[in-house]
Coordinates of C-alpha atoms in Angstrom, one line a residue:
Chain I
X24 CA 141.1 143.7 13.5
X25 CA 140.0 147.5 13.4
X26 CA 143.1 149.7 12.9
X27 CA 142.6 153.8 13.6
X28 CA 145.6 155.5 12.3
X29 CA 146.2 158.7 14.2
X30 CA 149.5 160.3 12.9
X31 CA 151.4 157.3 14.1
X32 CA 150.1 155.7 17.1
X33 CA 148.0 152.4 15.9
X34 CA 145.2 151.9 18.4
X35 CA 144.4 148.2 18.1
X36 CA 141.6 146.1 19.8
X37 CA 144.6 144.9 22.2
X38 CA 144.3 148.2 23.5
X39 CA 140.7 147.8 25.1
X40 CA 141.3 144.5 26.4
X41 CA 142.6 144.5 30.2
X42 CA 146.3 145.5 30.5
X43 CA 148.4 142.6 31.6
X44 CA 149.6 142.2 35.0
X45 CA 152.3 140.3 36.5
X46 CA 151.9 138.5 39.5
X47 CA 152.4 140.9 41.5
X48 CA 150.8 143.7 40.1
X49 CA 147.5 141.7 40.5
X50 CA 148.4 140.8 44.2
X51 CA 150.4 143.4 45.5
X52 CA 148.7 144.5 48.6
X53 CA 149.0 141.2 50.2
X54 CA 152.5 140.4 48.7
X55 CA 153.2 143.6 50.8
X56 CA 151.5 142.4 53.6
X57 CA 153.2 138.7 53.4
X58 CA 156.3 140.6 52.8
X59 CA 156.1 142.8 56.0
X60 CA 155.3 140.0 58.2
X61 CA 158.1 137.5 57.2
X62 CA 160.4 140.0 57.8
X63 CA 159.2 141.3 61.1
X64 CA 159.3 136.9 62.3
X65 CA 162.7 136.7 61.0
X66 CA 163.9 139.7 62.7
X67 CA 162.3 138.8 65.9
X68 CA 163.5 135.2 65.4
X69 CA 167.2 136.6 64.5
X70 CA 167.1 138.8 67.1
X71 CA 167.0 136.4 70.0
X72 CA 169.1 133.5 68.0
X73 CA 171.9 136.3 67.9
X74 CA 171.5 136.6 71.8
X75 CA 170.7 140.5 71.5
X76 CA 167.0 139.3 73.3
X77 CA 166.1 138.1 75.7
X78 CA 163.7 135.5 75.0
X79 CA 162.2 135.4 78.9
X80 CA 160.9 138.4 78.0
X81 CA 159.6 138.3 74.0
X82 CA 159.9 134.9 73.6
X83 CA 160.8 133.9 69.5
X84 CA 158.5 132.5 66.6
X85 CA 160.1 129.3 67.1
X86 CA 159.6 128.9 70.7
X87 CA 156.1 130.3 70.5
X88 CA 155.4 127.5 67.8
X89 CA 157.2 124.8 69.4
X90 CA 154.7 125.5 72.9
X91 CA 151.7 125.5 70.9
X92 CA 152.6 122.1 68.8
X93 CA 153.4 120.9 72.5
X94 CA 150.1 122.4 74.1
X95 CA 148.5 120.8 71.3
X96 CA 150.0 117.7 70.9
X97 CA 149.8 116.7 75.0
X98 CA 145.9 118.3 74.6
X99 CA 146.8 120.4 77.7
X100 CA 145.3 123.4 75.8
X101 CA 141.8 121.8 75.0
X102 CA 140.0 122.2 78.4
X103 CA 141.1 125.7 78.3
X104 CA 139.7 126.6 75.0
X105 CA 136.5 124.6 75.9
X106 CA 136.0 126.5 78.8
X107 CA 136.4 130.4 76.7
X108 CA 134.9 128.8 74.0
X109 CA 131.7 127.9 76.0
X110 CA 131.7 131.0 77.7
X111 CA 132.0 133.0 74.6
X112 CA 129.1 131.2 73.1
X113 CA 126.7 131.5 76.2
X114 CA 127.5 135.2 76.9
X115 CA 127.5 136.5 73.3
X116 CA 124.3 134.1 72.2
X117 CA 122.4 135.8 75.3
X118 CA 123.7 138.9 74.2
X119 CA 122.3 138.7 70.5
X120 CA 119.2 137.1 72.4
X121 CA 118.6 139.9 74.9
X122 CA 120.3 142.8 73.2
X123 CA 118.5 143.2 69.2
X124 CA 114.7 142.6 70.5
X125 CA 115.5 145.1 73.0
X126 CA 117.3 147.5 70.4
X127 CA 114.4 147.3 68.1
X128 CA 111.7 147.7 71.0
X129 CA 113.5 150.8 72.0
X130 CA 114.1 152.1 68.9
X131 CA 110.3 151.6 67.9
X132 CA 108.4 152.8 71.5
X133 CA 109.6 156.5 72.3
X134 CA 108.7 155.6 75.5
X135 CA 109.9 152.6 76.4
X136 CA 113.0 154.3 75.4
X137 CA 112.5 157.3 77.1
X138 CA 112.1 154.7 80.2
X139 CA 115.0 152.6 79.6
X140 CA 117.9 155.1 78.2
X141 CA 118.7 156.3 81.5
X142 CA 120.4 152.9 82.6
X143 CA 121.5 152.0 78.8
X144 CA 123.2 155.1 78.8
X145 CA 125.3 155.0 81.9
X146 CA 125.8 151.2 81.2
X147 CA 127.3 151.8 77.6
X148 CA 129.1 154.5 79.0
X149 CA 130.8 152.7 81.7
X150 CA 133.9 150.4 80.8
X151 CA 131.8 147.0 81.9
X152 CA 135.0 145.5 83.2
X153 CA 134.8 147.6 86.8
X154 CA 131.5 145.7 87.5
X155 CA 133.8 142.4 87.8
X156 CA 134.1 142.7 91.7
X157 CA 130.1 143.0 92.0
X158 CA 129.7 140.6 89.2
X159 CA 131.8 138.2 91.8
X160 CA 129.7 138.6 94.6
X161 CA 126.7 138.0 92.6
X162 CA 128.0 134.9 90.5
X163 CA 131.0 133.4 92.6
X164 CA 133.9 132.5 90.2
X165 CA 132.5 129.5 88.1
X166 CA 131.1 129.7 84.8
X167 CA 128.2 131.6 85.2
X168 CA 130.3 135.0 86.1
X169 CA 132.3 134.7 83.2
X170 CA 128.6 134.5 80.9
X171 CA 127.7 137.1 83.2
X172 CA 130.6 139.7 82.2
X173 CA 130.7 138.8 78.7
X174 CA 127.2 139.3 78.6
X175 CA 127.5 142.8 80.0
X176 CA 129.8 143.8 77.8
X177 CA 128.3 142.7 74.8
X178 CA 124.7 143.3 75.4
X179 CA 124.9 147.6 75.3
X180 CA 126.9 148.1 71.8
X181 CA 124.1 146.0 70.3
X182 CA 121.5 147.8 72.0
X183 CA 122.6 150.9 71.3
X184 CA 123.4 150.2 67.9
X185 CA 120.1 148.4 66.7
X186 CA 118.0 151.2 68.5
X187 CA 119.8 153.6 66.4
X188 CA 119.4 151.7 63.3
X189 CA 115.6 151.5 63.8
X190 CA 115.4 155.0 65.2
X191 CA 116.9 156.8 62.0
X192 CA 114.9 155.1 59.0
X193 CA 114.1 157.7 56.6
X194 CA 110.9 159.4 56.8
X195 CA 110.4 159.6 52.8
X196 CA 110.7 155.7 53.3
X197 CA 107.9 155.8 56.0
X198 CA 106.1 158.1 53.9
X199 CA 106.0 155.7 51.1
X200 CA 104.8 152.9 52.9
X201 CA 102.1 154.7 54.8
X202 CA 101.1 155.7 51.5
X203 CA 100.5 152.2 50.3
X204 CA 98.6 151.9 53.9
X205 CA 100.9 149.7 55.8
X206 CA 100.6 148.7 59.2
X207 CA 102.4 149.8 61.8
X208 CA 103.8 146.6 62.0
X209 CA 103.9 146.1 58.2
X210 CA 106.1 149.4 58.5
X211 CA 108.0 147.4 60.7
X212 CA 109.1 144.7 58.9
X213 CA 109.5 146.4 55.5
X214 CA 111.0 149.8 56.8
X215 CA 112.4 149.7 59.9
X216 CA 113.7 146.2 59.8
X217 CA 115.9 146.2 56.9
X218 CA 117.1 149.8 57.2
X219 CA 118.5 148.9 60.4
X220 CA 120.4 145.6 59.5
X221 CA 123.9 148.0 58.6
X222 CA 123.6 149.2 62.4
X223 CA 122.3 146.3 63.9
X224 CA 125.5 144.0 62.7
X225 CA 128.4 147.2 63.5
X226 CA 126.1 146.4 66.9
X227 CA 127.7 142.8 66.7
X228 CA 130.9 143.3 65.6
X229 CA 131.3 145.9 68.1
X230 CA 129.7 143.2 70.8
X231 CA 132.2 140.6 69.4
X232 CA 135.8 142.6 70.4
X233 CA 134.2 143.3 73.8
X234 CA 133.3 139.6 74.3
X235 CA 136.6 139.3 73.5
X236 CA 138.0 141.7 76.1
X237 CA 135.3 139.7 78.8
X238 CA 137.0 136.4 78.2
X239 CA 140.2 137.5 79.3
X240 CA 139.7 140.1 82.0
X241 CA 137.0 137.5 83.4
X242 CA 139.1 134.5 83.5
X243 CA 141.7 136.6 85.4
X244 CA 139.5 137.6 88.1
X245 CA 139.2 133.6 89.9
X246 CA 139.4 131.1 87.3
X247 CA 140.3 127.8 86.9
X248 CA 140.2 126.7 83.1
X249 CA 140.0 128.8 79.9
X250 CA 142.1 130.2 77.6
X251 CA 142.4 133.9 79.6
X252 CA 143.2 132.2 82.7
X253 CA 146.1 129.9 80.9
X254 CA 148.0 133.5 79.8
X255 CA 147.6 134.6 83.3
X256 CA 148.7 131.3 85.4
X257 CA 151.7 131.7 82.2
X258 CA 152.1 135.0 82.6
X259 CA 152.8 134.6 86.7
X260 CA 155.4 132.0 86.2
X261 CA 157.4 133.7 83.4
X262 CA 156.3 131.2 80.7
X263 CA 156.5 134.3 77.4
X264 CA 155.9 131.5 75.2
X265 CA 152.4 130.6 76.5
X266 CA 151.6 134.1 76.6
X267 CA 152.0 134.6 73.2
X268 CA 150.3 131.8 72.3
X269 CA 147.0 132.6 74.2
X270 CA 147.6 136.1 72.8
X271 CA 147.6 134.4 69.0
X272 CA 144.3 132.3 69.8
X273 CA 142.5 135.3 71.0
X274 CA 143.9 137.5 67.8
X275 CA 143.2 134.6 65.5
X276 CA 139.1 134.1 67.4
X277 CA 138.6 137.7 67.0
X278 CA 139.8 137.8 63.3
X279 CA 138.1 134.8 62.3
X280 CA 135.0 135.9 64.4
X281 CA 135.1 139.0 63.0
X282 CA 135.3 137.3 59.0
X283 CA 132.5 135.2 59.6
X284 CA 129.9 138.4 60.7
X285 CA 131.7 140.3 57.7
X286 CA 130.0 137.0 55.5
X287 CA 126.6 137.5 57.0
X288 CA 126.9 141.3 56.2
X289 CA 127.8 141.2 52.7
X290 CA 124.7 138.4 52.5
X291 CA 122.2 141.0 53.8
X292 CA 123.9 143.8 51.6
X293 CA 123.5 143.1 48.3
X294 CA 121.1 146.4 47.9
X295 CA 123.8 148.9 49.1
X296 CA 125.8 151.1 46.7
X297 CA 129.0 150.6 48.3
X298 CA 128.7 146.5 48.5
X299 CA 131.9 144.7 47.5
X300 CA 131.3 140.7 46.7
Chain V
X24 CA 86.5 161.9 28.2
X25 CA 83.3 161.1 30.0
X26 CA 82.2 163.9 32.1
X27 CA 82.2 161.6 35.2
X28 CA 84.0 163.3 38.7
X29 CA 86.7 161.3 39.3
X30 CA 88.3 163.7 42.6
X31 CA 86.7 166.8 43.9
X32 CA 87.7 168.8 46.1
X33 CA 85.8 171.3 47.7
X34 CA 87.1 174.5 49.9
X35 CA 89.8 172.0 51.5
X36 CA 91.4 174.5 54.1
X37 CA 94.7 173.3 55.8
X38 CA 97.4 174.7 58.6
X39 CA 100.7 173.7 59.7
X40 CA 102.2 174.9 62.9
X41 CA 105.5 176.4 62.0
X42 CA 108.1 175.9 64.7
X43 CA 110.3 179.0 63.7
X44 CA 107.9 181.2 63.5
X45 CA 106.0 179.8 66.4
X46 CA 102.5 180.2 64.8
X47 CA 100.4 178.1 62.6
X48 CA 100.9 178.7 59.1
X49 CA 97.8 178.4 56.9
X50 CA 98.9 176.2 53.7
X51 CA 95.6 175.6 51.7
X52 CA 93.2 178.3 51.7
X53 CA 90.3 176.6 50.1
X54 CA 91.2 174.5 47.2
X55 CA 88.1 173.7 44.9
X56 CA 89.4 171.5 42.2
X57 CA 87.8 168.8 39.8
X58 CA 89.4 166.5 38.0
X59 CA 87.2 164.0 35.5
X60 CA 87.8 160.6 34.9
X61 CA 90.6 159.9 32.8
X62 CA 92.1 163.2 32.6
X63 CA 95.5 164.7 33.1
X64 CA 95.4 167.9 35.5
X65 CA 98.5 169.7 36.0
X66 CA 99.1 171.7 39.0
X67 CA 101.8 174.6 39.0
X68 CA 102.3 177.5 40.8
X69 CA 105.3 179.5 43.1
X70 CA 107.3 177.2 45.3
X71 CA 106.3 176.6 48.6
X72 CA 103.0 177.7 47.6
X73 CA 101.3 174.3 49.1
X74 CA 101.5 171.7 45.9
X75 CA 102.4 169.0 47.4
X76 CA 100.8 169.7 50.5
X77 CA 97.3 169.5 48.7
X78 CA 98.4 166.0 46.9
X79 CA 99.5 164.3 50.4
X80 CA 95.8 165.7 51.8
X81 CA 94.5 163.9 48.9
X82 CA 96.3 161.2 49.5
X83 CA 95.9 160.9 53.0
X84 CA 98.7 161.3 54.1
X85 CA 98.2 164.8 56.1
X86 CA 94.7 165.6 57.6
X87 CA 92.5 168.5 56.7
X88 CA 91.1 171.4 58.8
X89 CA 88.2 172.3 56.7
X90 CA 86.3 171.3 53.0
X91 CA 86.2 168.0 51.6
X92 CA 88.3 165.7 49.5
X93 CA 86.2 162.9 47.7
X94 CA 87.2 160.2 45.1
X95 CA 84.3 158.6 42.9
X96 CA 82.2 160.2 45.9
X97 CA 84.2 158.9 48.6
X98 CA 85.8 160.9 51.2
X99 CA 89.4 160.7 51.9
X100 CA 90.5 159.9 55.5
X101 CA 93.6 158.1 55.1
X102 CA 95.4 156.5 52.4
X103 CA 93.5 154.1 50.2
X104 CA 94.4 151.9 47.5
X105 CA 92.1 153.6 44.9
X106 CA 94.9 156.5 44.8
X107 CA 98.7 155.9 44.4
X108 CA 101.5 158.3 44.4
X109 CA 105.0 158.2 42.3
X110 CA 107.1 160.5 45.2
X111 CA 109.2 163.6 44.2
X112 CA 112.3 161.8 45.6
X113 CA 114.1 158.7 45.2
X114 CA 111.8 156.8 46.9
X115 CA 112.4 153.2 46.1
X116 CA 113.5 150.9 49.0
X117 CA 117.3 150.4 48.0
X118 CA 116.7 146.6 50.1
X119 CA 114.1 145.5 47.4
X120 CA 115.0 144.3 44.1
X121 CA 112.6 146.4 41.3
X122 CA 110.4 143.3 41.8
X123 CA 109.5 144.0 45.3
X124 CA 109.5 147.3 44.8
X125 CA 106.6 147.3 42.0
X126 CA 105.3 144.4 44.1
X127 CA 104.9 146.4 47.7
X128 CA 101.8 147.8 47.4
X129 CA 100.6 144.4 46.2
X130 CA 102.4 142.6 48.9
X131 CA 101.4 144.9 51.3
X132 CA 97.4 144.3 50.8
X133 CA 97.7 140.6 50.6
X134 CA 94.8 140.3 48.2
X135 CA 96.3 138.2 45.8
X136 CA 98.3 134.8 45.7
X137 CA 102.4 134.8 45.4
X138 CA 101.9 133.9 41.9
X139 CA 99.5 136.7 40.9
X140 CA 101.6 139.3 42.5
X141 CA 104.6 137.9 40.8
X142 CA 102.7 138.1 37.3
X143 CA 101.2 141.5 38.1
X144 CA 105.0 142.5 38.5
X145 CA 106.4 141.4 35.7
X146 CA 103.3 142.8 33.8
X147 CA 104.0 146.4 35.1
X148 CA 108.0 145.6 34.5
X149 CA 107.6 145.3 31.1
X150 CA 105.1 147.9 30.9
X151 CA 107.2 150.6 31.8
X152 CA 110.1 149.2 29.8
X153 CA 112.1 147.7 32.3
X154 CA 112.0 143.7 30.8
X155 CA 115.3 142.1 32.3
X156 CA 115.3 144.1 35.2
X157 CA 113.1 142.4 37.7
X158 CA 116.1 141.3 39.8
X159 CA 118.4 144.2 40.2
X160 CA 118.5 147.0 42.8
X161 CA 117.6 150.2 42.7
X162 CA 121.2 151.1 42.9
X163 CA 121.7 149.8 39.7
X164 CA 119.9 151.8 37.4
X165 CA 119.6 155.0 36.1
X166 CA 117.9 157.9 37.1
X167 CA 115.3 157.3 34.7
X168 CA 114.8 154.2 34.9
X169 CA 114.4 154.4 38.9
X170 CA 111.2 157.0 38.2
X171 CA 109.7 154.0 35.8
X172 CA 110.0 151.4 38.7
X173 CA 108.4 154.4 41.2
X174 CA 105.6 154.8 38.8
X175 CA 104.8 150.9 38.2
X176 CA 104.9 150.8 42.1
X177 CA 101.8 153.4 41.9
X178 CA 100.4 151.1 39.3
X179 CA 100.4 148.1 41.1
X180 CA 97.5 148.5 43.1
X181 CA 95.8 149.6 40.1
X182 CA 94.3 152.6 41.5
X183 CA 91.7 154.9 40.3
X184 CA 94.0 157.9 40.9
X185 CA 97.6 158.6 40.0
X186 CA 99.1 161.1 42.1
X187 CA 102.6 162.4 40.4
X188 CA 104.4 164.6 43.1
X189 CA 107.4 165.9 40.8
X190 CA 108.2 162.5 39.5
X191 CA 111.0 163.9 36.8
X192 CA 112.5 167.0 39.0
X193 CA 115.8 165.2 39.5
X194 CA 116.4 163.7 36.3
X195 CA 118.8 165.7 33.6
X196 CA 117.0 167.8 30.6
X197 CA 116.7 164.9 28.1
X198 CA 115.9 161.9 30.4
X199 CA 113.2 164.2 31.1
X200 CA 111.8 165.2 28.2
X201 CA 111.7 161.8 27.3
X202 CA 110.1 160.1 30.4
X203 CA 107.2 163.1 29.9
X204 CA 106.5 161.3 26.4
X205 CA 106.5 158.0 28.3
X206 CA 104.9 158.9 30.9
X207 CA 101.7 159.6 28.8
X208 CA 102.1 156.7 26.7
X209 CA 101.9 154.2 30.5
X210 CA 99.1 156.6 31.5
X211 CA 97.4 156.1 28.4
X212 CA 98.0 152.0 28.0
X213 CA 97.1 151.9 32.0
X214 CA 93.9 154.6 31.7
X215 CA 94.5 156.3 34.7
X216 CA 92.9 159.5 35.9
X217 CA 96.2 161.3 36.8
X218 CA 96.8 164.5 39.0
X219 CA 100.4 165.7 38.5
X220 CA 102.6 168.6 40.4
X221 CA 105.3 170.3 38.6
X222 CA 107.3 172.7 38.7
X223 CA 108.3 173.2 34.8
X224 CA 105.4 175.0 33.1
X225 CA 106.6 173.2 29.6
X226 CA 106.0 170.0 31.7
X227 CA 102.5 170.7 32.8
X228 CA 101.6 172.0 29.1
X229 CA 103.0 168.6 27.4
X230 CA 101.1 166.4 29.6
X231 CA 98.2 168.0 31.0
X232 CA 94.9 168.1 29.7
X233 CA 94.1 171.2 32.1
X234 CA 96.9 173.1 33.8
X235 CA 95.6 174.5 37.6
X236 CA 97.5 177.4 38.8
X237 CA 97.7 177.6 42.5
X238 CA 98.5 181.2 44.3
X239 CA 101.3 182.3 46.4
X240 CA 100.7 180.7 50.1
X241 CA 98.1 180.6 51.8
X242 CA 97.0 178.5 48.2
X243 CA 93.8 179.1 46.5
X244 CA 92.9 177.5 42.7
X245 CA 94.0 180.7 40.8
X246 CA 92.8 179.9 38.0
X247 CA 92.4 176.4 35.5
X248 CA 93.9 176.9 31.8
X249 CA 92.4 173.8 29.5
X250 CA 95.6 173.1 27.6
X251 CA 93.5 172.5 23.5
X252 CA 96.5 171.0 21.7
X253 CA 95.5 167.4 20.3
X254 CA 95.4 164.8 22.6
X255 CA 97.6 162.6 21.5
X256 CA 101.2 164.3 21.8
X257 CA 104.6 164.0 20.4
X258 CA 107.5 166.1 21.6
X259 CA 107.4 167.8 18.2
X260 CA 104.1 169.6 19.9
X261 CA 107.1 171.9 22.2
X262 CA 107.7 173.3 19.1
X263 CA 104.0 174.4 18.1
X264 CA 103.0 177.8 18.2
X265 CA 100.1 177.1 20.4
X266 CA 102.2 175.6 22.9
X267 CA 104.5 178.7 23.4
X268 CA 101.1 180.7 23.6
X269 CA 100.1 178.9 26.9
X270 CA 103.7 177.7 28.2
X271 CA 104.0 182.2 28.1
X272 CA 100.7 182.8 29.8
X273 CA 101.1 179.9 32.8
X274 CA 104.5 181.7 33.4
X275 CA 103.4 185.4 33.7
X276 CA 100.0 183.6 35.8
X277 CA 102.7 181.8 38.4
X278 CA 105.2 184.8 38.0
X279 CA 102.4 187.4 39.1
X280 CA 102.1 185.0 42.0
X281 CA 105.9 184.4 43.0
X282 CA 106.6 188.0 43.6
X283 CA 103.8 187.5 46.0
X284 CA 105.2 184.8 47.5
X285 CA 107.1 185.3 50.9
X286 CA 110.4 183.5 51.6
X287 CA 109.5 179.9 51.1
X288 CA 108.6 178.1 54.3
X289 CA 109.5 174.2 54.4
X290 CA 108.8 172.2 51.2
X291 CA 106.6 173.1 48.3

């Protein structure tokens, strides 16, 4: 083993390996997180076993649990999250369908953008939600307004955000390709395509927490099955518990939604600077 | 060197509209210039003076108003695969591994079978020294070695002209020096006929076999200095007594120039 002997400090080969860490030192942001969450369920739990809450209002852990296990166990919850479930699907699929041809066709045809932005604008812009009324008319209350609504407000942010991704390729990119005589649609699919991919999945995730936000306003507006409609129906007859557990399902969709299109990003990103495996 | 015309280029007149100043702005004004086959020419002069405005024309890449651009008797119209260019930037697509980066041109002509462009790659890899790095990204390397990729990207579609818009600007005094001595060693294991814009006069010397100094916008040829050192160069040859003599006379030629130069306009 090398020894360097300055005054009287040995530096060993010890020193360049990796300094040890403890347990925690090596997970200590989610200890933390772990940490913070325990105590904010014991608290809450505490907090109504003590009598200081009122569970009608904020329920407990225990209570919320105890209604899922039940919801689950009696399969009372399963036509509900078939029904949000199948409207999710239909409404987002479409959405992906319809909305990253169209981004990509506007982003590459000035004027078909120049045609179309008018109404993409004033869509995006407008919280999709207050078409719900019209949307009624239109659709009735079955399944096809809920696809409907979810569709709408999914559909713009990917639009919007594959058109910009196409529209803001670098031109030293272009350049180089027109250089090696590519095709415009050569450019396409070597350029314009994969610079685009960043934007055109923020375009999804954006599309996924406004799905989200369609499944529940939707299925309060005339329903009869779904998970949106089950917190409402709850909500009406002072059953917290139920709430919170159709709040949990929606949280845990949107995080585990949100996980898998984080998976198909990191596939695509290999080739960026900042990618984390 | 044979004596055979490789490019020529004859009065090639060219104008930009400038939208600040609301006028066009007349960038080439007249370029005659011949390069032979399998020589090195060097073009320096003040910036924004029209450089790399005369290498996209003979690329291609921008259109001409008047003269004519020919390779091997050919006139230029648009981009071609007998001419190639290694791009001042960073210019490799960060999505493609330094495969399919040396591979693009390759990929993009769709001449040749998978397997022949994937040999053709990993013959230009190792060419410019890059053995073991056919599947990483751009991201990953060095500055240095990202110009090597650029310039076996030129290489690929093996074409008759090398055009070097300020491959080695970015890259740090020593990386430089050294991909200059590299550079000739590829051109000279490839046999290319290269054209090559610089900015640093010791640059142009080192690798050029004639050094063309262009004028202060609107560009003319000002004049063409043969560079007589031996051909084959070491970077010991910096230190040679000849060297200084023309490395001193390009800069007083370009320097006479950049006082005439008004405020740059755009890119060189």
């Amino acid at each position: 083993m090398a020894v360097i002997q300055i005054d009287k400090i040995a530096v060993t080969e010890a020193d360049n390996a990796p300094p040890h860490q403890s347990l925690w030192q090596r997970n200590e942001n989610f200890l933390l997180g772990l940490f913070s969450v325990t105590g904010f369920l014991l608290f809450w739990e505490f907090s109504v076993l003590s009598g200081w809450a009122n569970p009608l209002f904020i329920s407990s852990p225990s209570r919320i649990f105890n209604a899922a296990y039940e919801m689950f166990a009696d399969g009372s919850i399963y036509p509900d999250l078939l029904v949000s479930a199948q409207e999710f699907a239909l409404g987002y699929g479409l959405a992906v369908i319809v909305g990253i041809p169209m981004g990509i066709l506007m982003g590459w045809y000035t004027r078909l953008n120049a045609l179309l932005d008018p109404f993409v604008n004033a869509l995006y812009a407008t919280p999709r939600i207050a078409l719900m009324p019209l949307i009624i008319i239109w659709f009735g209350v079955d399944l096809s307004a809920k696809i409907a609504i979810i569709f709408l407000a999914t559909v713009f942010p990917i639009i919007v955000n594959t058109m910009t991704g196409v529209r803001t390729m670098e031109r030293d990119f272009v350049k180089v390709a027109r250089s090696f005589g590519a095709s415009d649609g050569q450019l396409f699919l070597t350029v314009a395509l994969p610079s685009s991919v960043p934007n055109l999945l923020t375009g999804l995730r954006l599309g996924l927490g406004h799905a989200l936000v369609g499944i529940v306003v939707g299925e309060m507006y005339g329903a009869s099955a779904g998970i949106g409609f089950m917190m409402q129906t709850a909500g009406a007859t002072f059953q917290t518990d139920k709430v919170m557990v159709g709040i949990i399902i929606i949280a845990a969709a949107g995080m585990a939604l949100t996980g898998v299109l984080r998976m198909i990003e990191s596939r695509f990103d290999v080739w960026r600077p900042d990618h984390h495996v | 060197m044979s004596a055979q015309v490789k490019l020529e280029s004859d009065g090639v007149r060219l104008a930009f509209y400038n939208e600040r100043m609301k006028r066009r702005l007349l960038v080439l004004d007249g370029i005659d210039l011949t390069v032979f086959t399998g020589e090195l020419v060097a073009i320096v002069g003040p910036s924004g003076c029209g450089k790399s405005t005369f290498l996209s024309a003979v690329d291609g890449l921008v259109k001409t108003d008047a003269g004519s651009i020919k390779v091997d008797g050919h006139a230029v119209t648009a981009p071609g695969p007998d001419r190639a260019v290694v791009f001042q930037q960073d210019s490799l697509f960060p999505w493609y591994t330094v495969m399919r980066n040396v591979t693009y041109g390759l990929e993009l002509q769709r001449r040749l079978s998978k397997a022949e462009i994937a040999e053709r790659g990993a013959t230009l890899i190792e060419l410019v020294g890059l053995t073991g790095f056919a599947e990483h990204y751009p991201h990953e390397l060095s500055g240095g070695m990202r110009q090597r990729v650029n310039i076996a990207r030129a290489l690929a579609p093996d074409p008759e002209l090398l055009l070097l818009d300020e491959p080695f600007a970015a890259l740090d005094a020593q990386t430089r020096e050294f991909m200059q001595s590299e550079l000739l060693n590829i051109l000279a294991r490839a046999k290319k006929t290269a054209l090559f814009i610089t900015h640093q006069i010791d640059e142009a010397v080192f690798l050029a076999d004639r050094v063309a100094v262009f004028s202060a916008r609107p560009a003319r040829v000002k004049e063409i200095v043969t560079v007589d050192l031996p051909s084959q160069r070491g970077l010991d040859v910096k230190l040679n007594q000849r060297f200084r003599e023309l490395h001193d006379y390009l800069w007083r030629s370009i320097q006479e120039e950049a006082v005439r130069t008004p405020i740059a306009i755009g890119a060189s």
